Amino acid sequence: MHRVPEPEHHERHRRFLRAFTSHEPAVRAFVRRLVPTRADADDVLQEVSIVLWEKFDEFRPDGDFRAWACGIARYKVLAWLRDKGRDRLVLNSEVVEMLANESLQAESHLEQQRLALESCFEKIPSEQRDLLAGAYRQNVKIQDVAARSGRSVGGFYQWLHRMRKLLLECIGRELAEEPLS
């Protein structure tokens, strides 16, 4: 059997963990769209995580981790449905397959939108970017952000509306430039 040198093996582990960590929210969202409750999604995602780790030897650092993980998640959801099949509140596997396919397509589009938003957000001058991000922080009072901007609350909301509109237009341009997949 071919033995991978220790440093290379550790680097593959690091890459796997980085990929898993960065894609876990998307895989969780994928599973969540296919099962009825958050607790069910947590149970399925735990099983998906175990299978991903068990299949570590199949992990390709240059591959599409999200697609790989969502493929495993799809099978785990179907197995969960089979096990819960007697429950009247569970969707049948054909409906779940249809939802899974649509969910993967939507996930891909959402990822493109997220990347376009990041690109457009970076084009905004840093002071305005800080104010914009500040308006969406948890437990923040919009009055405080407005005061920091030197605007009244009403003026800040108008500025915020203009910034959202500019971002939306930029995202539209970014997405229009991408080749169709």
Short mmCIF file of N, CA and C in Angstrom, two decimals:
data_model
loop_
_atom_site.label_atom_id
_atom_site.label_comp_id
_atom_site.label_asym_id
_atom_site.label_seq_id
_atom_site.Cartn_x
_atom_site.Cartn_y
_atom_site.Cartn_z
N MET A 1 0.84 -1.17 0.00
CA MET A 1 0.00 0.00 0.00
C MET A 1 0.89 1.25 0.00
N HIS A 2 0.53 2.24 -0.79
CA HIS A 2 1.28 3.49 -0.89
C HIS A 2 1.04 4.34 0.34
N ARG A 3 2.11 4.76 0.97
CA ARG A 3 2.01 5.57 2.18
C ARG A 3 2.30 7.02 1.84
N VAL A 4 1.40 7.93 2.22
CA VAL A 4 1.58 9.36 1.97
C VAL A 4 2.54 9.90 3.01
N PRO A 5 3.57 10.66 2.58
CA PRO A 5 4.50 11.26 3.57
C PRO A 5 3.73 12.08 4.60
N GLU A 6 4.22 12.05 5.84
CA GLU A 6 3.53 12.69 6.97
C GLU A 6 3.19 14.17 6.74
N PRO A 7 4.13 15.03 6.31
CA PRO A 7 3.76 16.45 6.10
C PRO A 7 2.65 16.62 5.05
N GLU A 8 2.73 15.83 3.99
CA GLU A 8 1.71 15.91 2.94
C GLU A 8 0.36 15.46 3.48
N HIS A 9 0.38 14.42 4.32
CA HIS A 9 -0.85 13.90 4.93
C HIS A 9 -1.48 14.97 5.83
N HIS A 10 -0.68 15.65 6.62
CA HIS A 10 -1.19 16.71 7.50
C HIS A 10 -1.75 17.87 6.69
N GLU A 11 -1.09 18.19 5.59
CA GLU A 11 -1.58 19.27 4.73
C GLU A 11 -2.92 18.90 4.12
N ARG A 12 -3.11 17.65 3.72
CA ARG A 12 -4.42 17.21 3.20
C ARG A 12 -5.49 17.33 4.28
N HIS A 13 -5.14 16.99 5.52
CA HIS A 13 -6.09 17.15 6.62
C HIS A 13 -6.48 18.61 6.78
N ARG A 14 -5.48 19.49 6.76
CA ARG A 14 -5.76 20.92 6.90
C ARG A 14 -6.67 21.41 5.77
N ARG A 15 -6.39 21.00 4.55
CA ARG A 15 -7.20 21.42 3.40
C ARG A 15 -8.63 20.89 3.52
N PHE A 16 -8.74 19.64 3.97
CA PHE A 16 -10.07 19.06 4.17
C PHE A 16 -10.84 19.87 5.20
N LEU A 17 -10.21 20.15 6.33
CA LEU A 17 -10.89 20.90 7.39
C LEU A 17 -11.25 22.32 6.95
N ARG A 18 -10.36 22.95 6.18
CA ARG A 18 -10.68 24.29 5.66
C ARG A 18 -11.88 24.22 4.72
N ALA A 19 -11.89 23.24 3.84
CA ALA A 19 -13.00 23.09 2.89
C ALA A 19 -14.29 22.77 3.65
N PHE A 20 -14.21 21.86 4.60
CA PHE A 20 -15.39 21.49 5.37
C PHE A 20 -15.93 22.71 6.12
N THR A 21 -15.05 23.45 6.77
CA THR A 21 -15.47 24.61 7.55
C THR A 21 -16.09 25.68 6.66
N SER A 22 -15.51 25.92 5.51
CA SER A 22 -16.05 26.98 4.66
C SER A 22 -17.35 26.58 3.97
N HIS A 23 -17.55 25.28 3.71
CA HIS A 23 -18.75 24.84 3.01
C HIS A 23 -19.84 24.29 3.92
N GLU A 24 -19.54 24.12 5.20
CA GLU A 24 -20.52 23.55 6.12
C GLU A 24 -21.83 24.35 6.16
N PRO A 25 -21.81 25.68 6.19
CA PRO A 25 -23.09 26.41 6.19
C PRO A 25 -23.94 26.12 4.95
N ALA A 26 -23.32 25.99 3.79
CA ALA A 26 -24.07 25.70 2.57
C ALA A 26 -24.63 24.28 2.61
N VAL A 27 -23.86 23.33 3.10
CA VAL A 27 -24.34 21.95 3.20
C VAL A 27 -25.48 21.88 4.23
N ARG A 28 -25.32 22.60 5.33
CA ARG A 28 -26.37 22.66 6.36
C ARG A 28 -27.66 23.24 5.76
N ALA A 29 -27.53 24.31 4.99
CA ALA A 29 -28.71 24.92 4.36
C ALA A 29 -29.36 23.95 3.38
N PHE A 30 -28.53 23.23 2.63
CA PHE A 30 -29.04 22.24 1.69
C PHE A 30 -29.86 21.18 2.43
N VAL A 31 -29.30 20.63 3.51
CA VAL A 31 -30.00 19.61 4.29
C VAL A 31 -31.25 20.19 4.91
N ARG A 32 -31.14 21.39 5.43
CA ARG A 32 -32.27 22.03 6.12
C ARG A 32 -33.47 22.21 5.21
N ARG A 33 -33.20 22.44 3.91
CA ARG A 33 -34.31 22.61 2.96
C ARG A 33 -35.02 21.29 2.67
N LEU A 34 -34.41 20.17 3.04
CA LEU A 34 -34.97 18.86 2.68
C LEU A 34 -35.59 18.10 3.84
N VAL A 35 -35.36 18.53 5.06
CA VAL A 35 -35.94 17.85 6.22
C VAL A 35 -36.79 18.84 7.01
N PRO A 36 -37.75 18.33 7.78
CA PRO A 36 -38.73 19.24 8.39
C PRO A 36 -38.24 20.15 9.53
N THR A 37 -37.28 19.72 10.32
CA THR A 37 -36.90 20.54 11.48
C THR A 37 -35.40 20.75 11.55
N ARG A 38 -35.00 21.75 12.33
CA ARG A 38 -33.58 22.00 12.54
C ARG A 38 -32.91 20.82 13.24
N ALA A 39 -33.61 20.22 14.19
CA ALA A 39 -33.05 19.06 14.89
C ALA A 39 -32.79 17.91 13.92
N ASP A 40 -33.73 17.69 12.99
CA ASP A 40 -33.52 16.66 11.96
C ASP A 40 -32.31 17.00 11.10
N ALA A 41 -32.20 18.26 10.72
CA ALA A 41 -31.07 18.69 9.90
C ALA A 41 -29.76 18.49 10.66
N ASP A 42 -29.75 18.80 11.94
CA ASP A 42 -28.54 18.59 12.74
C ASP A 42 -28.15 17.11 12.77
N ASP A 43 -29.16 16.24 12.94
CA ASP A 43 -28.89 14.79 12.96
C ASP A 43 -28.32 14.33 11.62
N VAL A 44 -28.94 14.77 10.53
CA VAL A 44 -28.47 14.36 9.20
C VAL A 44 -27.08 14.92 8.94
N LEU A 45 -26.86 16.18 9.30
CA LEU A 45 -25.56 16.80 9.06
C LEU A 45 -24.45 16.09 9.85
N GLN A 46 -24.77 15.63 11.03
CA GLN A 46 -23.79 14.87 11.81
C GLN A 46 -23.39 13.59 11.07
N GLU A 47 -24.39 12.92 10.50
CA GLU A 47 -24.11 11.71 9.71
C GLU A 47 -23.30 12.05 8.45
N VAL A 48 -23.63 13.17 7.81
CA VAL A 48 -22.88 13.61 6.63
C VAL A 48 -21.42 13.86 7.01
N SER A 49 -21.19 14.51 8.13
CA SER A 49 -19.82 14.81 8.58
C SER A 49 -19.03 13.53 8.80
N ILE A 50 -19.68 12.54 9.39
CA ILE A 50 -19.00 11.26 9.64
C ILE A 50 -18.63 10.60 8.32
N VAL A 51 -19.56 10.58 7.37
CA VAL A 51 -19.28 9.96 6.07
C VAL A 51 -18.17 10.71 5.33
N LEU A 52 -18.21 12.04 5.38
CA LEU A 52 -17.16 12.82 4.72
C LEU A 52 -15.79 12.44 5.29
N TRP A 53 -15.72 12.33 6.61
CA TRP A 53 -14.45 11.99 7.23
C TRP A 53 -14.04 10.56 6.87
N GLU A 54 -15.02 9.64 6.86
CA GLU A 54 -14.71 8.26 6.49
C GLU A 54 -14.22 8.16 5.05
N LYS A 55 -14.67 9.07 4.20
CA LYS A 55 -14.28 9.07 2.79
C LYS A 55 -13.13 10.05 2.53
N PHE A 56 -12.38 10.37 3.58
CA PHE A 56 -11.28 11.32 3.46
C PHE A 56 -10.34 10.96 2.31
N ASP A 57 -10.09 9.66 2.10
CA ASP A 57 -9.18 9.25 1.03
C ASP A 57 -9.69 9.64 -0.36
N GLU A 58 -11.01 9.88 -0.48
CA GLU A 58 -11.58 10.30 -1.76
C GLU A 58 -11.53 11.82 -1.94
N PHE A 59 -11.19 12.53 -0.87
CA PHE A 59 -11.14 14.00 -0.90
C PHE A 59 -10.07 14.46 -1.88
N ARG A 60 -10.46 15.37 -2.75
CA ARG A 60 -9.55 15.97 -3.72
C ARG A 60 -9.49 17.47 -3.43
N PRO A 61 -8.34 17.96 -2.95
CA PRO A 61 -8.24 19.39 -2.60
C PRO A 61 -8.62 20.33 -3.74
N ASP A 62 -8.43 19.90 -4.98
CA ASP A 62 -8.76 20.76 -6.12
C ASP A 62 -10.16 20.47 -6.66
N GLY A 63 -10.90 19.59 -5.99
CA GLY A 63 -12.25 19.24 -6.44
C GLY A 63 -13.30 20.18 -5.88
N ASP A 64 -14.53 19.93 -6.23
CA ASP A 64 -15.66 20.74 -5.76
C ASP A 64 -16.20 20.12 -4.47
N PHE A 65 -15.67 20.57 -3.33
CA PHE A 65 -16.03 20.01 -2.04
C PHE A 65 -17.52 20.14 -1.78
N ARG A 66 -18.09 21.30 -2.10
CA ARG A 66 -19.51 21.53 -1.84
C ARG A 66 -20.38 20.51 -2.59
N ALA A 67 -20.08 20.28 -3.86
CA ALA A 67 -20.85 19.31 -4.64
C ALA A 67 -20.69 17.91 -4.06
N TRP A 68 -19.47 17.56 -3.68
CA TRP A 68 -19.20 16.26 -3.08
C TRP A 68 -20.00 16.10 -1.79
N ALA A 69 -19.91 17.10 -0.91
CA ALA A 69 -20.60 17.04 0.37
C ALA A 69 -22.12 17.03 0.19
N CYS A 70 -22.63 17.82 -0.73
CA CYS A 70 -24.08 17.84 -0.97
C CYS A 70 -24.56 16.52 -1.57
N GLY A 71 -23.72 15.88 -2.38
CA GLY A 71 -24.08 14.56 -2.90
C GLY A 71 -24.21 13.55 -1.77
N ILE A 72 -23.29 13.57 -0.85
CA ILE A 72 -23.37 12.69 0.31
C ILE A 72 -24.59 13.06 1.16
N ALA A 73 -24.81 14.36 1.33
CA ALA A 73 -25.96 14.82 2.12
C ALA A 73 -27.27 14.34 1.49
N ARG A 74 -27.35 14.36 0.18
CA ARG A 74 -28.56 13.91 -0.50
C ARG A 74 -28.86 12.45 -0.13
N TYR A 75 -27.83 11.60 -0.18
CA TYR A 75 -28.04 10.19 0.17
C TYR A 75 -28.39 10.02 1.65
N LYS A 76 -27.79 10.83 2.50
CA LYS A 76 -28.11 10.74 3.93
C LYS A 76 -29.54 11.20 4.19
N VAL A 77 -30.00 12.22 3.47
CA VAL A 77 -31.40 12.67 3.62
C VAL A 77 -32.34 11.56 3.16
N LEU A 78 -32.02 10.93 2.03
CA LEU A 78 -32.87 9.85 1.54
C LEU A 78 -32.90 8.68 2.53
N ALA A 79 -31.76 8.37 3.13
CA ALA A 79 -31.72 7.31 4.15
C ALA A 79 -32.54 7.71 5.36
N TRP A 80 -32.45 8.97 5.75
CA TRP A 80 -33.22 9.47 6.89
C TRP A 80 -34.72 9.35 6.58
N LEU A 81 -35.10 9.71 5.34
CA LEU A 81 -36.50 9.60 4.93
C LEU A 81 -36.98 8.16 4.95
N ARG A 82 -36.12 7.26 4.47
CA ARG A 82 -36.49 5.85 4.47
C ARG A 82 -36.74 5.38 5.91
N ASP A 83 -35.85 5.80 6.82
CA ASP A 83 -36.00 5.41 8.22
C ASP A 83 -37.22 6.03 8.87
N LYS A 84 -37.58 7.23 8.44
CA LYS A 84 -38.73 7.95 9.01
C LYS A 84 -39.98 7.77 8.15
N GLY A 85 -39.92 6.90 7.17
CA GLY A 85 -40.98 6.74 6.18
C GLY A 85 -42.37 6.50 6.73
N ARG A 86 -42.47 5.97 7.92
CA ARG A 86 -43.79 5.71 8.48
C ARG A 86 -44.45 6.99 8.98
N ASP A 87 -43.67 8.03 9.15
CA ASP A 87 -44.20 9.31 9.63
C ASP A 87 -44.92 10.02 8.49
N ARG A 88 -46.16 10.40 8.70
CA ARG A 88 -46.95 11.04 7.64
C ARG A 88 -46.40 12.41 7.25
N LEU A 89 -45.60 13.03 8.10
CA LEU A 89 -45.13 14.38 7.83
C LEU A 89 -43.86 14.42 6.97
N VAL A 90 -43.35 13.27 6.58
CA VAL A 90 -42.12 13.21 5.82
C VAL A 90 -42.45 13.12 4.32
N LEU A 91 -41.71 13.89 3.51
CA LEU A 91 -41.90 13.87 2.06
C LEU A 91 -41.38 12.56 1.48
N ASN A 92 -41.95 12.16 0.35
CA ASN A 92 -41.43 10.93 -0.26
C ASN A 92 -40.12 11.24 -0.98
N SER A 93 -39.38 10.19 -1.30
CA SER A 93 -38.02 10.36 -1.82
C SER A 93 -38.01 11.05 -3.19
N GLU A 94 -39.02 10.86 -4.02
CA GLU A 94 -39.05 11.53 -5.32
C GLU A 94 -39.16 13.04 -5.17
N VAL A 95 -39.98 13.47 -4.23
CA VAL A 95 -40.12 14.90 -3.97
C VAL A 95 -38.81 15.44 -3.42
N VAL A 96 -38.17 14.70 -2.53
CA VAL A 96 -36.89 15.15 -1.97
C VAL A 96 -35.83 15.23 -3.05
N GLU A 97 -35.81 14.26 -3.97
CA GLU A 97 -34.86 14.32 -5.09
C GLU A 97 -35.06 15.59 -5.91
N MET A 98 -36.33 15.90 -6.20
CA MET A 98 -36.64 17.10 -6.97
C MET A 98 -36.19 18.35 -6.20
N LEU A 99 -36.50 18.39 -4.91
CA LEU A 99 -36.09 19.53 -4.08
C LEU A 99 -34.57 19.62 -3.99
N ALA A 100 -33.91 18.47 -3.87
CA ALA A 100 -32.45 18.47 -3.78
C ALA A 100 -31.83 19.04 -5.05
N ASN A 101 -32.35 18.62 -6.21
CA ASN A 101 -31.82 19.15 -7.48
C ASN A 101 -32.03 20.65 -7.58
N GLU A 102 -33.23 21.10 -7.24
CA GLU A 102 -33.51 22.54 -7.29
C GLU A 102 -32.67 23.29 -6.27
N SER A 103 -32.48 22.70 -5.13
CA SER A 103 -31.70 23.33 -4.07
C SER A 103 -30.24 23.49 -4.50
N LEU A 104 -29.68 22.47 -5.16
CA LEU A 104 -28.30 22.56 -5.63
C LEU A 104 -28.16 23.66 -6.67
N GLN A 105 -29.14 23.77 -7.56
CA GLN A 105 -29.10 24.83 -8.57
C GLN A 105 -29.21 26.20 -7.90
N ALA A 106 -30.12 26.31 -6.94
CA ALA A 106 -30.29 27.59 -6.22
C ALA A 106 -29.03 27.91 -5.44
N GLU A 107 -28.42 26.92 -4.82
CA GLU A 107 -27.20 27.13 -4.03
C GLU A 107 -26.08 27.67 -4.90
N SER A 108 -25.95 27.13 -6.11
CA SER A 108 -24.93 27.60 -7.03
C SER A 108 -25.18 29.07 -7.39
N HIS A 109 -26.44 29.41 -7.66
CA HIS A 109 -26.78 30.79 -8.00
C HIS A 109 -26.54 31.72 -6.80
N LEU A 110 -26.91 31.27 -5.61
CA LEU A 110 -26.68 32.08 -4.41
C LEU A 110 -25.19 32.31 -4.17
N GLU A 111 -24.39 31.30 -4.44
CA GLU A 111 -22.94 31.44 -4.28
C GLU A 111 -22.41 32.47 -5.27
N GLN A 112 -22.88 32.45 -6.51
CA GLN A 112 -22.46 33.45 -7.49
C GLN A 112 -22.87 34.84 -7.03
N GLN A 113 -24.08 34.98 -6.49
CA GLN A 113 -24.53 36.27 -5.99
C GLN A 113 -23.68 36.73 -4.82
N ARG A 114 -23.35 35.80 -3.92
CA ARG A 114 -22.53 36.15 -2.75
C ARG A 114 -21.15 36.64 -3.19
N LEU A 115 -20.55 35.95 -4.15
CA LEU A 115 -19.24 36.36 -4.64
C LEU A 115 -19.31 37.72 -5.33
N ALA A 116 -20.38 37.95 -6.08
CA ALA A 116 -20.56 39.25 -6.74
C ALA A 116 -20.74 40.35 -5.69
N LEU A 117 -21.51 40.07 -4.65
CA LEU A 117 -21.70 41.04 -3.57
C LEU A 117 -20.37 41.38 -2.90
N GLU A 118 -19.57 40.36 -2.62
CA GLU A 118 -18.25 40.60 -2.01
C GLU A 118 -17.40 41.49 -2.90
N SER A 119 -17.40 41.21 -4.20
CA SER A 119 -16.62 42.00 -5.15
C SER A 119 -17.11 43.45 -5.18
N CYS A 120 -18.42 43.63 -5.24
CA CYS A 120 -18.99 44.97 -5.29
C CYS A 120 -18.76 45.72 -3.98
N PHE A 121 -18.88 45.01 -2.87
CA PHE A 121 -18.68 45.62 -1.56
C PHE A 121 -17.26 46.16 -1.42
N GLU A 122 -16.30 45.41 -1.97
CA GLU A 122 -14.90 45.83 -1.90
C GLU A 122 -14.63 47.09 -2.73
N LYS A 123 -15.48 47.38 -3.69
CA LYS A 123 -15.30 48.57 -4.54
C LYS A 123 -15.76 49.85 -3.85
N ILE A 124 -16.48 49.73 -2.75
CA ILE A 124 -16.97 50.88 -2.01
C ILE A 124 -15.84 51.44 -1.15
N PRO A 125 -15.68 52.76 -1.09
CA PRO A 125 -14.64 53.33 -0.23
C PRO A 125 -14.77 52.81 1.21
N SER A 126 -13.63 52.59 1.86
CA SER A 126 -13.62 51.91 3.16
C SER A 126 -14.48 52.59 4.22
N GLU A 127 -14.51 53.91 4.26
CA GLU A 127 -15.32 54.60 5.27
C GLU A 127 -16.81 54.30 5.06
N GLN A 128 -17.25 54.33 3.81
CA GLN A 128 -18.65 54.01 3.51
C GLN A 128 -18.93 52.53 3.74
N ARG A 129 -17.95 51.70 3.43
CA ARG A 129 -18.10 50.26 3.64
C ARG A 129 -18.28 49.97 5.13
N ASP A 130 -17.52 50.65 5.98
CA ASP A 130 -17.64 50.47 7.44
C ASP A 130 -19.03 50.89 7.93
N LEU A 131 -19.53 52.00 7.42
CA LEU A 131 -20.87 52.45 7.81
C LEU A 131 -21.94 51.47 7.35
N LEU A 132 -21.80 51.00 6.13
CA LEU A 132 -22.75 50.05 5.57
C LEU A 132 -22.76 48.76 6.38
N ALA A 133 -21.58 48.23 6.66
CA ALA A 133 -21.49 47.01 7.47
C ALA A 133 -22.02 47.26 8.88
N GLY A 134 -21.73 48.44 9.42
CA GLY A 134 -22.19 48.78 10.76
C GLY A 134 -23.70 48.79 10.88
N ALA A 135 -24.38 49.18 9.82
CA ALA A 135 -25.84 49.23 9.85
C ALA A 135 -26.46 47.83 9.96
N TYR A 136 -25.70 46.79 9.62
CA TYR A 136 -26.23 45.44 9.63
C TYR A 136 -25.66 44.57 10.75
N ARG A 137 -24.87 45.17 11.61
CA ARG A 137 -24.34 44.40 12.74
C ARG A 137 -25.44 44.10 13.73
N GLN A 138 -25.29 42.97 14.39
CA GLN A 138 -26.27 42.55 15.39
C GLN A 138 -26.21 43.49 16.60
N ASN A 139 -27.36 43.77 17.17
CA ASN A 139 -27.50 44.59 18.37
C ASN A 139 -26.97 46.01 18.20
N VAL A 140 -27.04 46.54 16.98
CA VAL A 140 -26.60 47.90 16.73
C VAL A 140 -27.83 48.80 16.63
N LYS A 141 -27.69 50.01 17.11
CA LYS A 141 -28.77 50.99 16.98
C LYS A 141 -28.46 51.84 15.76
N ILE A 142 -29.42 51.91 14.87
CA ILE A 142 -29.23 52.64 13.63
C ILE A 142 -28.95 54.12 13.92
N GLN A 143 -29.50 54.63 15.03
CA GLN A 143 -29.25 56.02 15.42
C GLN A 143 -27.74 56.25 15.65
N ASP A 144 -27.08 55.26 16.25
CA ASP A 144 -25.65 55.40 16.51
C ASP A 144 -24.85 55.41 15.21
N VAL A 145 -25.21 54.55 14.27
CA VAL A 145 -24.51 54.50 12.99
C VAL A 145 -24.78 55.79 12.21
N ALA A 146 -26.03 56.27 12.26
CA ALA A 146 -26.38 57.52 11.58
C ALA A 146 -25.57 58.68 12.15
N ALA A 147 -25.46 58.72 13.46
CA ALA A 147 -24.69 59.80 14.11
C ALA A 147 -23.22 59.72 13.70
N ARG A 148 -22.69 58.52 13.66
CA ARG A 148 -21.29 58.33 13.25
C ARG A 148 -21.07 58.79 11.81
N SER A 149 -22.12 58.68 11.00
CA SER A 149 -22.01 59.07 9.59
C SER A 149 -22.16 60.58 9.41
N GLY A 150 -22.64 61.26 10.47
CA GLY A 150 -22.89 62.68 10.37
C GLY A 150 -24.23 63.01 9.73
N ARG A 151 -25.11 62.02 9.64
CA ARG A 151 -26.43 62.21 9.03
C ARG A 151 -27.51 62.03 10.08
N SER A 152 -28.67 62.59 9.77
CA SER A 152 -29.84 62.31 10.61
C SER A 152 -30.25 60.87 10.33
N VAL A 153 -31.11 60.32 11.17
CA VAL A 153 -31.58 58.95 10.95
C VAL A 153 -32.27 58.84 9.60
N GLY A 154 -33.13 59.79 9.28
CA GLY A 154 -33.81 59.79 7.98
C GLY A 154 -32.82 59.89 6.83
N GLY A 155 -31.85 60.78 6.97
CA GLY A 155 -30.83 60.94 5.94
C GLY A 155 -30.00 59.68 5.77
N PHE A 156 -29.72 59.02 6.90
CA PHE A 156 -28.93 57.79 6.84
C PHE A 156 -29.71 56.70 6.12
N TYR A 157 -31.01 56.59 6.42
CA TYR A 157 -31.82 55.59 5.72
C TYR A 157 -31.85 55.87 4.22
N GLN A 158 -31.90 57.12 3.81
CA GLN A 158 -31.87 57.45 2.38
C GLN A 158 -30.53 57.04 1.77
N TRP A 159 -29.44 57.34 2.50
CA TRP A 159 -28.12 56.95 2.03
C TRP A 159 -28.02 55.43 1.92
N LEU A 160 -28.53 54.74 2.91
CA LEU A 160 -28.52 53.28 2.94
C LEU A 160 -29.29 52.72 1.74
N HIS A 161 -30.42 53.32 1.45
CA HIS A 161 -31.22 52.90 0.29
C HIS A 161 -30.41 53.08 -1.00
N ARG A 162 -29.74 54.22 -1.14
CA ARG A 162 -28.93 54.47 -2.35
C ARG A 162 -27.78 53.46 -2.45
N MET A 163 -27.15 53.16 -1.31
CA MET A 163 -26.03 52.22 -1.32
C MET A 163 -26.51 50.81 -1.71
N ARG A 164 -27.64 50.40 -1.18
CA ARG A 164 -28.20 49.09 -1.54
C ARG A 164 -28.49 49.03 -3.03
N LYS A 165 -29.05 50.13 -3.55
CA LYS A 165 -29.37 50.18 -4.97
C LYS A 165 -28.09 50.10 -5.81
N LEU A 166 -27.05 50.81 -5.41
CA LEU A 166 -25.77 50.75 -6.13
C LEU A 166 -25.18 49.34 -6.08
N LEU A 167 -25.26 48.70 -4.92
CA LEU A 167 -24.75 47.34 -4.79
C LEU A 167 -25.54 46.37 -5.68
N LEU A 168 -26.85 46.53 -5.68
CA LEU A 168 -27.70 45.66 -6.49
C LEU A 168 -27.38 45.81 -7.98
N GLU A 169 -27.17 47.05 -8.42
CA GLU A 169 -26.81 47.30 -9.82
C GLU A 169 -25.46 46.69 -10.15
N CYS A 170 -24.51 46.85 -9.23
CA CYS A 170 -23.16 46.29 -9.42
C CYS A 170 -23.24 44.77 -9.50
N ILE A 171 -24.01 44.16 -8.61
CA ILE A 171 -24.16 42.70 -8.61
C ILE A 171 -24.75 42.25 -9.94
N GLY A 172 -25.74 42.97 -10.43
CA GLY A 172 -26.33 42.64 -11.72
C GLY A 172 -25.30 42.67 -12.83
N ARG A 173 -24.44 43.69 -12.82
CA ARG A 173 -23.39 43.79 -13.84
C ARG A 173 -22.39 42.63 -13.70
N GLU A 174 -21.99 42.34 -12.46
CA GLU A 174 -21.03 41.26 -12.22
C GLU A 174 -21.59 39.93 -12.71
N LEU A 175 -22.84 39.66 -12.40
CA LEU A 175 -23.44 38.39 -12.80
C LEU A 175 -23.63 38.32 -14.31
N ALA A 176 -23.90 39.46 -14.94
CA ALA A 176 -24.06 39.48 -16.40
C ALA A 176 -22.75 39.18 -17.11
N GLU A 177 -21.63 39.51 -16.46
CA GLU A 177 -20.31 39.29 -17.06
C GLU A 177 -19.86 37.83 -16.93
N GLU A 178 -20.46 37.08 -15.97
CA GLU A 178 -20.03 35.69 -15.75
C GLU A 178 -20.52 34.80 -16.89
N PRO A 179 -19.69 33.84 -17.28
CA PRO A 179 -20.15 32.89 -18.29
C PRO A 179 -21.24 32.01 -17.69
N LEU A 180 -22.21 31.64 -18.52
CA LEU A 180 -23.29 30.77 -18.06
C LEU A 180 -22.75 29.38 -17.81
N SER A 181 -23.17 28.78 -16.69
CA SER A 181 -22.69 27.43 -16.38
C SER A 181 -23.74 26.41 -16.69
#
